[in-house]
Coordinates of C-alpha atoms in Angstrom, one line a residue:
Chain N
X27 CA 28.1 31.0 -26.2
X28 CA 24.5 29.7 -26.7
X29 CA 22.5 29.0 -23.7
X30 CA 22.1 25.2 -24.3
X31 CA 25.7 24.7 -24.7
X32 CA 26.5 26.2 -21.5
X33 CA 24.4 23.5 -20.0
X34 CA 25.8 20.7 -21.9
X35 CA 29.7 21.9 -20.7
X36 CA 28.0 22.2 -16.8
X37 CA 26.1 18.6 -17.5
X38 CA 29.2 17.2 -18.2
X39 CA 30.9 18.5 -15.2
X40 CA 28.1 16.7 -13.4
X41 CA 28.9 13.3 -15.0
X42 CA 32.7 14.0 -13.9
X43 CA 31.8 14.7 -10.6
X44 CA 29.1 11.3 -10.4
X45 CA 31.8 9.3 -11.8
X46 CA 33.9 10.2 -8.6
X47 CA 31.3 9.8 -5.9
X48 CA 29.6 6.4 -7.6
X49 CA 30.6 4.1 -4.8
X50 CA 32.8 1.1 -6.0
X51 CA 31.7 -2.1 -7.7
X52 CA 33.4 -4.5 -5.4
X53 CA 32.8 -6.9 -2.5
X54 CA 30.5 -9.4 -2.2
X55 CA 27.7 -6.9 -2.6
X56 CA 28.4 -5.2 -5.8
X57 CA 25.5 -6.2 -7.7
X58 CA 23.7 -3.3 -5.7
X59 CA 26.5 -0.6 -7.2
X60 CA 26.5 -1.9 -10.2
X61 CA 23.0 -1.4 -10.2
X62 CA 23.0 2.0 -8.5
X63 CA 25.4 3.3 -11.0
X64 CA 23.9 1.8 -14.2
X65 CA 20.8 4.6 -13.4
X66 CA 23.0 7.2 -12.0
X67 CA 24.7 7.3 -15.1
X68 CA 21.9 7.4 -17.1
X69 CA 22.4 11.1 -18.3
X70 CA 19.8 13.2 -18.4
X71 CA 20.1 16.9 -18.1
X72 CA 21.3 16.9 -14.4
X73 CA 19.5 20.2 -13.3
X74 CA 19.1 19.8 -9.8
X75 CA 23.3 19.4 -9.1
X76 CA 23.8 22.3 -11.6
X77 CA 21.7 24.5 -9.9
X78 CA 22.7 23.2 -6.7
X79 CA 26.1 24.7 -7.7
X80 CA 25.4 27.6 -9.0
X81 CA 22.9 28.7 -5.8
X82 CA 25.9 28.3 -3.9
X83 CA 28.3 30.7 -6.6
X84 CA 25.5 33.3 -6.8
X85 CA 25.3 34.2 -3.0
X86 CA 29.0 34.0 -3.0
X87 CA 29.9 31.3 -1.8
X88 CA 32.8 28.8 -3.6
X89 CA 31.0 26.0 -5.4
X90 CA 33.3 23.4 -4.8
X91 CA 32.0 23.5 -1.4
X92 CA 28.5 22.4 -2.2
X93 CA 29.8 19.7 -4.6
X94 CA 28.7 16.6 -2.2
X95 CA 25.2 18.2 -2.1
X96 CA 25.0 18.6 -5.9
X97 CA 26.0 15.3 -6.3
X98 CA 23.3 13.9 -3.5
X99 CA 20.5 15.6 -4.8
X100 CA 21.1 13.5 -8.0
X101 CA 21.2 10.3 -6.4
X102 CA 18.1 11.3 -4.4
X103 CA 16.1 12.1 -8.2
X104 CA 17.8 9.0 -9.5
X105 CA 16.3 6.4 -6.7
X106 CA 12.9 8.2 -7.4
X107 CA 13.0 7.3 -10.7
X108 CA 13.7 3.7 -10.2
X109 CA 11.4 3.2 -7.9
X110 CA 8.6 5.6 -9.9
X111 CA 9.2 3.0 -13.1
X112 CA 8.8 -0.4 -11.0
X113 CA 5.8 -2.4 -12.4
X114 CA 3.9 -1.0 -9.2
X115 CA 4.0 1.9 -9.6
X116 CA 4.5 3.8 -13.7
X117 CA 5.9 0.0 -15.0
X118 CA 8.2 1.7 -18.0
X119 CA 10.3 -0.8 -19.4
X120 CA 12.6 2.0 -20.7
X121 CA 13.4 6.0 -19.8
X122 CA 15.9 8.1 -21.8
X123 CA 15.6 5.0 -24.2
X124 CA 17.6 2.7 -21.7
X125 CA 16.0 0.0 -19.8
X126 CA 14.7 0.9 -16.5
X127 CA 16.8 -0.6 -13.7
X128 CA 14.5 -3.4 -12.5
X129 CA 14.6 -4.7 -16.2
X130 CA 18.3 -5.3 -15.9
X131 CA 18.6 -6.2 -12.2
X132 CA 15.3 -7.6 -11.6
X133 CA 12.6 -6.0 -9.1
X134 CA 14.2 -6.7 -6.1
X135 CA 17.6 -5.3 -6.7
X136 CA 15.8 -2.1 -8.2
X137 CA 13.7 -1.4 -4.8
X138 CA 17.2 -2.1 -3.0
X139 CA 19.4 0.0 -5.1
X140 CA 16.3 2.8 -5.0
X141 CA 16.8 2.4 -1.5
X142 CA 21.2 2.1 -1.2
X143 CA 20.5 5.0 -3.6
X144 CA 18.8 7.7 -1.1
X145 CA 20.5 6.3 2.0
X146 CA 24.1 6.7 -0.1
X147 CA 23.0 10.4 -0.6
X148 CA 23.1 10.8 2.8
X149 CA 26.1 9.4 3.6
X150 CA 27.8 11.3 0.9
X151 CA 26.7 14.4 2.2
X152 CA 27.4 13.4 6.1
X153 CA 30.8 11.9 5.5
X154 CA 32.0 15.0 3.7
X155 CA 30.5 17.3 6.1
X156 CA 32.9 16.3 9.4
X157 CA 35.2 18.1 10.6
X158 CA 34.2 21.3 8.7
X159 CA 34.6 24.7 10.0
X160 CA 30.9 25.3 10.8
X161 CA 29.1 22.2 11.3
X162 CA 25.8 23.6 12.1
X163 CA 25.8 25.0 8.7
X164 CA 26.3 21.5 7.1
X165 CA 24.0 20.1 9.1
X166 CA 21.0 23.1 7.9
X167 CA 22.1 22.2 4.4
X168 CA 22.1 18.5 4.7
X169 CA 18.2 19.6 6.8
X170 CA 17.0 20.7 3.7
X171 CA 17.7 18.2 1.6
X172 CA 15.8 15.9 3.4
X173 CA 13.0 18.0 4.0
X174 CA 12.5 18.4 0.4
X175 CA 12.7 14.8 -0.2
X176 CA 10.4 13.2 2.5
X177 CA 6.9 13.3 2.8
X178 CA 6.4 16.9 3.3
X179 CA 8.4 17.7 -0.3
X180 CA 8.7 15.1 -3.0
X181 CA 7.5 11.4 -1.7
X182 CA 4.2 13.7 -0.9
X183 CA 3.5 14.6 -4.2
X184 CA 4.4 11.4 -5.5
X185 CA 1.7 9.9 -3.3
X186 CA -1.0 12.3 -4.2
X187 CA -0.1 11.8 -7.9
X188 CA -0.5 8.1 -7.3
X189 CA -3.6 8.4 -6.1
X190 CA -5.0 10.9 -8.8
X191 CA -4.6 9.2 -11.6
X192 CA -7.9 8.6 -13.6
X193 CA -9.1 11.2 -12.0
X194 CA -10.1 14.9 -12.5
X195 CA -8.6 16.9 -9.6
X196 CA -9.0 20.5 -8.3
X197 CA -5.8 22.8 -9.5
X198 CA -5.0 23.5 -6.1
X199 CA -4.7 19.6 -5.3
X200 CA -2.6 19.4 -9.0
X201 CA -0.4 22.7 -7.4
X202 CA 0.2 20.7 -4.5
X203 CA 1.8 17.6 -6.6
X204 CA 3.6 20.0 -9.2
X205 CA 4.6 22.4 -6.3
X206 CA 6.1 18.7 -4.2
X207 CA 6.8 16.6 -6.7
X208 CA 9.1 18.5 -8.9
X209 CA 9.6 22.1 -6.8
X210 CA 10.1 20.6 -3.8
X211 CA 14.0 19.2 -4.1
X212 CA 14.6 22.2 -6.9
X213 CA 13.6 24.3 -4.1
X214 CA 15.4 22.2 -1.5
X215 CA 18.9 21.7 -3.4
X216 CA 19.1 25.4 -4.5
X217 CA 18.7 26.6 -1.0
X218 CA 21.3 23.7 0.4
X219 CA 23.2 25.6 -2.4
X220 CA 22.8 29.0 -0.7
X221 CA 23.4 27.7 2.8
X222 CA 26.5 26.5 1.8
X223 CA 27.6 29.0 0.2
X224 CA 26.7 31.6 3.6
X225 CA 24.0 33.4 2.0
X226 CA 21.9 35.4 4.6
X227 CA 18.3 35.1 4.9
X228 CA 17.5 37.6 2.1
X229 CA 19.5 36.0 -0.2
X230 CA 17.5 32.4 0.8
X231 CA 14.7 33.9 0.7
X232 CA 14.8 35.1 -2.9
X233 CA 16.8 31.8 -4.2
X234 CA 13.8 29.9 -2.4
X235 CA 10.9 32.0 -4.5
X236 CA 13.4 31.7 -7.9
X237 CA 13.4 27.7 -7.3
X238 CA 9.9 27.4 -6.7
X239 CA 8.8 29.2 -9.7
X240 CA 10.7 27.6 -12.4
X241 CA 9.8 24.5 -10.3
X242 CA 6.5 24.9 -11.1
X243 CA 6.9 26.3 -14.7
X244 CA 8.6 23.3 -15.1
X245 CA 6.2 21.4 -14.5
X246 CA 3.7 23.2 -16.2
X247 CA 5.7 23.4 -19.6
X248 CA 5.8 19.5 -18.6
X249 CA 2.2 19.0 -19.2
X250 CA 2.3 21.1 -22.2
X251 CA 5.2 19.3 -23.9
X252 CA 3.1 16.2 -23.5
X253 CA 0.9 17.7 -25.9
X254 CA 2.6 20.0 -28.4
X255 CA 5.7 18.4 -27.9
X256 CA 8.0 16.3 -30.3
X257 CA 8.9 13.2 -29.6
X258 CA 12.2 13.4 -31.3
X259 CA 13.5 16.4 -29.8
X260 CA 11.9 15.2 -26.3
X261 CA 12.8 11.8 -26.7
X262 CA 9.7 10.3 -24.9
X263 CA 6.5 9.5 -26.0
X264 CA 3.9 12.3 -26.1
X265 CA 0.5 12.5 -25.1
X266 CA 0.7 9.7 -22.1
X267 CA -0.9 12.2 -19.7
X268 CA -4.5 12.0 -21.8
X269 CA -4.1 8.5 -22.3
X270 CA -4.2 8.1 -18.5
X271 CA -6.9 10.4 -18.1
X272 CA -4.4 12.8 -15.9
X273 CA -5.0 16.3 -14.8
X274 CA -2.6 18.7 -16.1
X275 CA -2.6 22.5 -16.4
X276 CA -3.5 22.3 -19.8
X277 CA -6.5 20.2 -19.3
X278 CA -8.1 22.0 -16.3
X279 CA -6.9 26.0 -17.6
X280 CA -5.9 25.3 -21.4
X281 CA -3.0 25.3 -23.5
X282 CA -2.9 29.2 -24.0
X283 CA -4.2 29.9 -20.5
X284 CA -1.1 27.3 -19.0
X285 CA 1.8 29.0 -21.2
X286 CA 0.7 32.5 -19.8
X287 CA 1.4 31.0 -16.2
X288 CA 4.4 29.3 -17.2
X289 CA 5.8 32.7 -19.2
X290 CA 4.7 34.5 -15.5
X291 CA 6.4 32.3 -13.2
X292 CA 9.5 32.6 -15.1
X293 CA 9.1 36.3 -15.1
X294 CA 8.6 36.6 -12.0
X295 CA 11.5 33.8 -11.2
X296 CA 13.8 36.2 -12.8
X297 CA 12.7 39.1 -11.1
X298 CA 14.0 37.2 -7.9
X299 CA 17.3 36.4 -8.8
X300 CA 17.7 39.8 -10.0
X301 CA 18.3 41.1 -6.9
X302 CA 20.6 38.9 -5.8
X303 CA 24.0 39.7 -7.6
X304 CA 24.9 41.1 -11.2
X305 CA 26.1 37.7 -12.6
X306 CA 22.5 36.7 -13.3
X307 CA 23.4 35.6 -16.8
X308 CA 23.4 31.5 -16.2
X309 CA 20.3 31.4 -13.8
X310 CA 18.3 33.9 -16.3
X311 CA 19.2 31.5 -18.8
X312 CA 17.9 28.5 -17.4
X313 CA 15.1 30.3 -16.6
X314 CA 14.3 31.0 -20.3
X315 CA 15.4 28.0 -21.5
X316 CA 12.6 26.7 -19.2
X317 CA 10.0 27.7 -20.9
X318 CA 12.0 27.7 -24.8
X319 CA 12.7 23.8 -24.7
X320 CA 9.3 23.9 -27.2
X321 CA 6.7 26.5 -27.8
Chain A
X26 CA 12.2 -7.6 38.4
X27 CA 12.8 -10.2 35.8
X28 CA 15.0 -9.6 32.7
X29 CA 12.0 -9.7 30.6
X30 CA 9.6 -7.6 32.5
X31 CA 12.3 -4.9 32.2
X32 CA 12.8 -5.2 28.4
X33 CA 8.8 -5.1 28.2
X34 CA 8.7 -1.8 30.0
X35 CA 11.5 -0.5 28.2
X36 CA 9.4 -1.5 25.0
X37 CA 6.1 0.3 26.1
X38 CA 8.6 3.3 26.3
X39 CA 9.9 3.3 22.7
X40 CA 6.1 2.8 21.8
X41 CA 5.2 6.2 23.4
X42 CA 8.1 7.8 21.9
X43 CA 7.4 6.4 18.5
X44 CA 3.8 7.4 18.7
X45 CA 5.4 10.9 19.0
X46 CA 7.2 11.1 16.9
X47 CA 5.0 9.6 13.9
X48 CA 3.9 12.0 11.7
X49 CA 0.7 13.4 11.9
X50 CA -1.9 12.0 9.1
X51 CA -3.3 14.9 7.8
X52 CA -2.9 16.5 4.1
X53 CA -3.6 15.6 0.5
X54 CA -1.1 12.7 1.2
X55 CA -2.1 11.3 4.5
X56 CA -2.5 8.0 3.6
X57 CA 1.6 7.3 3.0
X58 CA 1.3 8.4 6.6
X59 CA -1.1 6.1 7.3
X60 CA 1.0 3.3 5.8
X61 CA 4.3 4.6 7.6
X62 CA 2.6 4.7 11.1
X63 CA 1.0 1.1 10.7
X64 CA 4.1 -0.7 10.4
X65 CA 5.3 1.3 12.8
X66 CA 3.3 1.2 15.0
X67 CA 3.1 -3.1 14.8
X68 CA 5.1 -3.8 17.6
X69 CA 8.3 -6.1 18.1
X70 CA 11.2 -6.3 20.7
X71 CA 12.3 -2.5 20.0
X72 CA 15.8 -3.8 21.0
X73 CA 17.6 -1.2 18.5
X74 CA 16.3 2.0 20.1
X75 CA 16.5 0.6 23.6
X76 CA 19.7 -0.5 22.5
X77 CA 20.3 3.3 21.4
X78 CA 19.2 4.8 24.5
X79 CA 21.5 2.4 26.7
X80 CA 24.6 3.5 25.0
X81 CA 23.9 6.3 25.3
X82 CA 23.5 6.2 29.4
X83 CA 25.7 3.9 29.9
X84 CA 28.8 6.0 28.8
X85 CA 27.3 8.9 31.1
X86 CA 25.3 10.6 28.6
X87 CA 21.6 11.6 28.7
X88 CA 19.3 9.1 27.1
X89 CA 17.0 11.8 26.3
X90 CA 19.8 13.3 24.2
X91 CA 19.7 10.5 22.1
X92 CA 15.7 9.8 22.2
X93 CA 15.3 10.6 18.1
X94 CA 18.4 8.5 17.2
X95 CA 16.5 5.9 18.6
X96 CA 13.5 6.9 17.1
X97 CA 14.9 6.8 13.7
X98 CA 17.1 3.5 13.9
X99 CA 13.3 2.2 14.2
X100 CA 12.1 3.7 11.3
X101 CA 15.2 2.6 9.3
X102 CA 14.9 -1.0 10.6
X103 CA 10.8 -0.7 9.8
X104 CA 11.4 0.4 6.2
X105 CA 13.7 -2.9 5.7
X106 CA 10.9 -4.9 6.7
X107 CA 8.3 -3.1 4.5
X108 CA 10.9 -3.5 1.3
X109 CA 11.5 -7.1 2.3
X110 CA 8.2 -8.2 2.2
X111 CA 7.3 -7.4 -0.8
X112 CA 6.3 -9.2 -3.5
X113 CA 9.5 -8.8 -5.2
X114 CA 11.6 -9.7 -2.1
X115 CA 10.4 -11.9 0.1
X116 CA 6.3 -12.0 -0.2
X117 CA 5.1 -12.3 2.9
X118 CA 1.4 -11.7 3.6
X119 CA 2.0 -11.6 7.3
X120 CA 4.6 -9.9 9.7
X121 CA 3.8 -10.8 13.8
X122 CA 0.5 -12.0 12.9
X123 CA -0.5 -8.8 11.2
X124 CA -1.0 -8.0 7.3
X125 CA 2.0 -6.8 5.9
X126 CA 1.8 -3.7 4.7
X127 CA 1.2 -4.0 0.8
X128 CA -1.5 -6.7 1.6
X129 CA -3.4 -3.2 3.3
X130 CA -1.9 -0.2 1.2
X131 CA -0.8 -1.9 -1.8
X132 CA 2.1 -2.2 -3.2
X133 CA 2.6 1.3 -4.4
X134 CA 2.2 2.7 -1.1
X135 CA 4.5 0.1 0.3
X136 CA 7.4 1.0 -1.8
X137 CA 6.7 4.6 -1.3
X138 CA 6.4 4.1 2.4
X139 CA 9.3 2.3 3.0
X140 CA 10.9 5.0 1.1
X141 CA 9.1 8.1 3.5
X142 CA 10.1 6.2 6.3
X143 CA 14.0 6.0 5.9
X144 CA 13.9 10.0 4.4
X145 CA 12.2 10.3 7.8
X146 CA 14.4 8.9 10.0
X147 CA 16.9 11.3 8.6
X148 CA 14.5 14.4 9.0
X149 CA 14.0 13.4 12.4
X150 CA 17.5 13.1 13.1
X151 CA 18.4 16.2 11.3
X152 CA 16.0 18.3 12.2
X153 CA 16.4 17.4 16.0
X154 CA 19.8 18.3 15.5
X155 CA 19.8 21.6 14.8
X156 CA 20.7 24.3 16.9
X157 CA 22.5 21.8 19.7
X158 CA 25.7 22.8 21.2
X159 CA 28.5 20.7 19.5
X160 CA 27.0 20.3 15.9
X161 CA 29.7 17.9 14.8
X162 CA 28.6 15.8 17.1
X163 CA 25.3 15.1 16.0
X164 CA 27.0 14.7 12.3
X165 CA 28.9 12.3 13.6
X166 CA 26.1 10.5 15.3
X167 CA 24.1 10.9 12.0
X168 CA 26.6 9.6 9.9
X169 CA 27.0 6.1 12.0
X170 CA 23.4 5.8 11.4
X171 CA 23.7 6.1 7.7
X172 CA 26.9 4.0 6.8
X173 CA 25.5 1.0 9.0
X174 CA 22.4 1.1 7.2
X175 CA 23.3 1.5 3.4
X176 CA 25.7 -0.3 1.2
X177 CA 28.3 -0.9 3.2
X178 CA 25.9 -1.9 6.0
X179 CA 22.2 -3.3 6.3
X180 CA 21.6 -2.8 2.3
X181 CA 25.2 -4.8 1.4
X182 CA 23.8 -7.7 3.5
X183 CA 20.2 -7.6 2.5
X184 CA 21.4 -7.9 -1.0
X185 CA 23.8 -10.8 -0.6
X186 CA 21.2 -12.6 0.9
X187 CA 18.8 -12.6 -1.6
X188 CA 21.3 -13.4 -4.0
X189 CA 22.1 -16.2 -1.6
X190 CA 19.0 -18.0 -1.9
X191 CA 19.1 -21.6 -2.5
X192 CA 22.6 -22.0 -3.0
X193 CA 25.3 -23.1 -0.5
X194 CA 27.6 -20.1 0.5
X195 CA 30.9 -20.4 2.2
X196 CA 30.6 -19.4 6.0
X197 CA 32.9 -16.4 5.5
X198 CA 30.1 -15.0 3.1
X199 CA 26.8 -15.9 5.5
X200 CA 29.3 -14.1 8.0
X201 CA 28.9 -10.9 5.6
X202 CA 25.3 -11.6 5.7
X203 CA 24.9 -11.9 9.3
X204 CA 27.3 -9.4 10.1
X205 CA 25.6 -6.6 7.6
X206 CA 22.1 -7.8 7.4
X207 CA 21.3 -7.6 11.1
X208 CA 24.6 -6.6 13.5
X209 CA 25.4 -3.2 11.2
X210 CA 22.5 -1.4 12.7
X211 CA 22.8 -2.4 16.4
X212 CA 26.6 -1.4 15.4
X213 CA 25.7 1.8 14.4
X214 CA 22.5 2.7 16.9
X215 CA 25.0 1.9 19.8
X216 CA 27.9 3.9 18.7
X217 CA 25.6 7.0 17.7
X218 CA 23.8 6.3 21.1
X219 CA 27.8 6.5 22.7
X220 CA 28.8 9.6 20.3
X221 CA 25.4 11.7 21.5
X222 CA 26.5 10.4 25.5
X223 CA 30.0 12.0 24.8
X224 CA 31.5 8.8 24.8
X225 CA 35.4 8.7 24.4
X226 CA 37.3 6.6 22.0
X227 CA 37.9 3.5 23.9
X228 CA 34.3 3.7 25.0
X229 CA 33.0 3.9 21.4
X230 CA 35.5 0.3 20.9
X231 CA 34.2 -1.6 23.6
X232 CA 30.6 -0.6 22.5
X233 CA 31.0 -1.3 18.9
X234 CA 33.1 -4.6 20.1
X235 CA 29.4 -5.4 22.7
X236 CA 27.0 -4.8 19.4
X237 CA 28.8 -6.8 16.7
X238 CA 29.6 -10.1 19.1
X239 CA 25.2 -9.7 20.5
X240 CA 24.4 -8.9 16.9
X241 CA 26.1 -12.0 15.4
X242 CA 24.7 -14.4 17.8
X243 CA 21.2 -12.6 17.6
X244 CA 21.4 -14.1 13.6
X245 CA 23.2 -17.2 15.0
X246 CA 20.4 -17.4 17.3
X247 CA 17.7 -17.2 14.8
X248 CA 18.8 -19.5 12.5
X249 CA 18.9 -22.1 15.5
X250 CA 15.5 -21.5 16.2
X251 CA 14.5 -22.0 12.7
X252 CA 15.4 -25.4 13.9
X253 CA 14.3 -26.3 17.3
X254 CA 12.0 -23.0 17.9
X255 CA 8.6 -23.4 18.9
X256 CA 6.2 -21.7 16.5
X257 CA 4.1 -20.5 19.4
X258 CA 6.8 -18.8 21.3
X259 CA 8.2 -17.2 18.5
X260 CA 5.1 -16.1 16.8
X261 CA 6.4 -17.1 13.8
X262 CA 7.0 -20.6 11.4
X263 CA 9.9 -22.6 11.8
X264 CA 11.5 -24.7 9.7
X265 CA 11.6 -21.5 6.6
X266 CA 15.4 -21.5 6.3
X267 CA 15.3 -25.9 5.0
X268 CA 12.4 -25.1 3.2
X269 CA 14.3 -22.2 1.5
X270 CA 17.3 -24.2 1.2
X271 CA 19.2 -21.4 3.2
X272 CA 22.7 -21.7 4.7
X273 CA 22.8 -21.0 8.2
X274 CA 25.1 -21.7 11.1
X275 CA 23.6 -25.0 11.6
X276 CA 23.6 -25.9 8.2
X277 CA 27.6 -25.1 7.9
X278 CA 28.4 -25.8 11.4
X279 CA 26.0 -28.3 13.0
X280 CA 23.2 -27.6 15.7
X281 CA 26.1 -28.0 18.7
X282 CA 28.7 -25.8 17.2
X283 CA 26.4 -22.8 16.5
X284 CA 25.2 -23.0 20.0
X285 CA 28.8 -23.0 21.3
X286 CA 29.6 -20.3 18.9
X287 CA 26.6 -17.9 19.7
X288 CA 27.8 -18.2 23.8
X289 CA 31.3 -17.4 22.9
X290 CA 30.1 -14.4 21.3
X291 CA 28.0 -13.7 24.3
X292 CA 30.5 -13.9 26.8
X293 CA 32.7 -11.7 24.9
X294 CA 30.2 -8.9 24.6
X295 CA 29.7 -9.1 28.2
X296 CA 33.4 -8.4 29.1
X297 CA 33.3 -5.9 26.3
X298 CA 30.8 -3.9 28.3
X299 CA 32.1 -4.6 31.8
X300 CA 35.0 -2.6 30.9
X301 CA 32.5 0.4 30.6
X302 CA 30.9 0.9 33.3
X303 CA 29.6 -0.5 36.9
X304 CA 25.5 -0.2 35.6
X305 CA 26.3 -3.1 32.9
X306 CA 23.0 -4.9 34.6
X307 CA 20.4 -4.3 31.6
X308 CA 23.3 -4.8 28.7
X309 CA 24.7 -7.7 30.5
X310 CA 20.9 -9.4 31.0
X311 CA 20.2 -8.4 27.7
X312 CA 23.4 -10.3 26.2
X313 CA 22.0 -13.2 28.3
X314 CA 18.4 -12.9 26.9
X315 CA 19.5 -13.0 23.4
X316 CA 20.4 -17.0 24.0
X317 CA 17.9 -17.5 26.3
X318 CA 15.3 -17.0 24.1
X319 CA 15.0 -20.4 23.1
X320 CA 17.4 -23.4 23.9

């Protein structure tokens, strides 16, 4: 079976499993879950919950057990993007060709279902983690999550991307925001994943370096897209991040210099993995597909 | 010593253990620390974490046990008013006589601080959590924390009172309000306070019964003073609620009725508590304070 379709069967898993955690439109207060799930089910290629899943498979572990986490993680990318498209902060008026939440439910129910959104992702994962065998375990992976989330992980890198547009920035300063900003909960769901799933420290440590590279390469391919990219195939607009004067890799190393790194990283992503078990196959994949959704 | 000189040092103490547990400002993103830490740092009663600490001693626990519980119910409670006054929400330029915090930071950094600050409160809780004796403890305590404070809490209410805004709601829904909007977190900061002090069952009942009956009058409370409070004492305008065309207690109920109704409520927290224990001194005073604070 071809790569892509792979993902599509395990992105469709992913809506099953939303559609079951989405809390219920009732009560007094269900404008906010109606809101909440309007961007939750938003589609979009649900990486983080796949991977999320299969960190906890590949160490051994049963995947069903990290399936509160998956879903989590997704709720935790969804309220950043509501919150990333209100007028303060990017102002889109429509991602994956939908209107953005806070043009359906106004600004103020966007900022609250942002926020019901993160704080729901927590009590997913806490409510589904008592009165489990080993609690301490839960309560690393749930750790994690929130760690990668916060200030020290993706809010971080928000901020510092905030703050850097219009401006021409170091690459260690544009490594920080790619490294937080998008690594940062790949890195963090993938090694709730593993925890879950028992992995020893080896086996976190080399899910954690695999994460953080195609995190990064991501990112990087990300940039480039923005400028070879199609708009069609991508469907968003290309060539926003010149328009707003951004620093990308391609701009501060250039196009051919930034797909070297990007081919590295997933090299060296897979060379990570590699020695975790011999069914490779769906993570090497990803990997490559990485760096194949253009050039 | 007089009720209030007690709750004043009490106060002073959550300040230096808030001041602790800030995070530091340092890094390419300091400044969403900088705009987490001056809310935080902008004073106010501090009745949740004292309130957190209490249960947690007055079941026989430790209140050091529960110290970041307490710290993060403040966090939580700050990040609501961040996300409330915006622009959006409620546009105030001023919270106890200081500039809110979008008026400094913008509103960018406001969103994105309110955001840090209730991933934080997690992180703190989580990551204090770790390596503790009876893990499923601390999940539990977690867990309270996160249900009062989302959807089905602080967030439910929030939202139904925005959407409540110049209209005329039955009393059964500005009960939801009350009850979600403002009692859900002293709910839930008492009971995690009880779960960390190895509270049992019936302890955890009477608690919860003490916080709901003190956290409805509190808002009973404060919609009276909207009336008859004087803008000096209270440090804050009166009169917002019939300029807003709000419903209130008074406004459903009459001036008398609310007044009779917020002392009822009172003396049933009291003999809530007075089941618990023989130290009910601060928690009784502390029910009394909430209607002395004005009439």
């Amino acid at each position: 079976m071809e790569f892509k379709t792979v993902l599509k069967e395990r992105a469709i898993y992913i809506e099953e499993l939303l559609n079951k955690y989405m809390p219920k439109e009732e009560g007094y207060q269900k404008t906010i879950m109606e809101s909440m799930n309007y961007s939750l089910s938003a589609g979009g290629k649900r990486l983080r919950p796949i991977l999320t899943l299969e960190a906890c498979k590949i160490v051994g572990g049963n995947e069903e057990d990290a399936i509160p986490f998956a879903v989590a993680i997704e709720m935790i990318h969804t309220y950043s993007l509501i919150h990333d498209d209100l007028p303060a902060l990017d102002n889109d008026d429509l991602r994956r060709g939908r209107k953005t939440n806070h043009i359906v439910y106004g600004e103020d129910m966007a900022i609250l279902a942002g926020d019901a959104l993160l704080n729901y992702a927590f009590e997913v994962m806490l409510s589904s983690s008592l009165g489990k065998k080993n609690p301490e375990k839960y309560l690393r992976a749930i750790n994690e999550i929130a760690k990668s989330s916060g200030i020290y992980g993706m809010i971080g890198g928000q901020v510092v991307d905030v703050q850097s547009e219009n401006e021409q920035i170091p690459k260690e300063k544009l490594d920080y925001i790619h490294n937080n900003k998008t690594a940062a909960i790949i890195i963090g769901c993938m090694r709730a994943g593993a925890i879950i799933g028992d992995a020893n420290e080896e086996q976190i440590d080399e899910i954690t370096k695999y994460a953080k590279n195609i995190g990064l390469s991501f990112q990087i391919v990300d940039d480039i897209l923005d400028i070879v990219g199609d708009e069609a195939k991508l469907g968003k607009k290309v060539g926003s991040d010149i328009d707003n004067n951004k620093s990308t890799y391609p701009s501060l190393l250039g196009l051919e210099k930034s797909k070297e790194i990007a081919n590295e990283l997933i090299s060296e992503a897979k060379k990570s993995i590699e020695k975790l078990s011999e069914n490779v196959e769906f993570l090497n994949g990803l990997a490559d597909y990485i760096i194949a959704r253009e050039y």
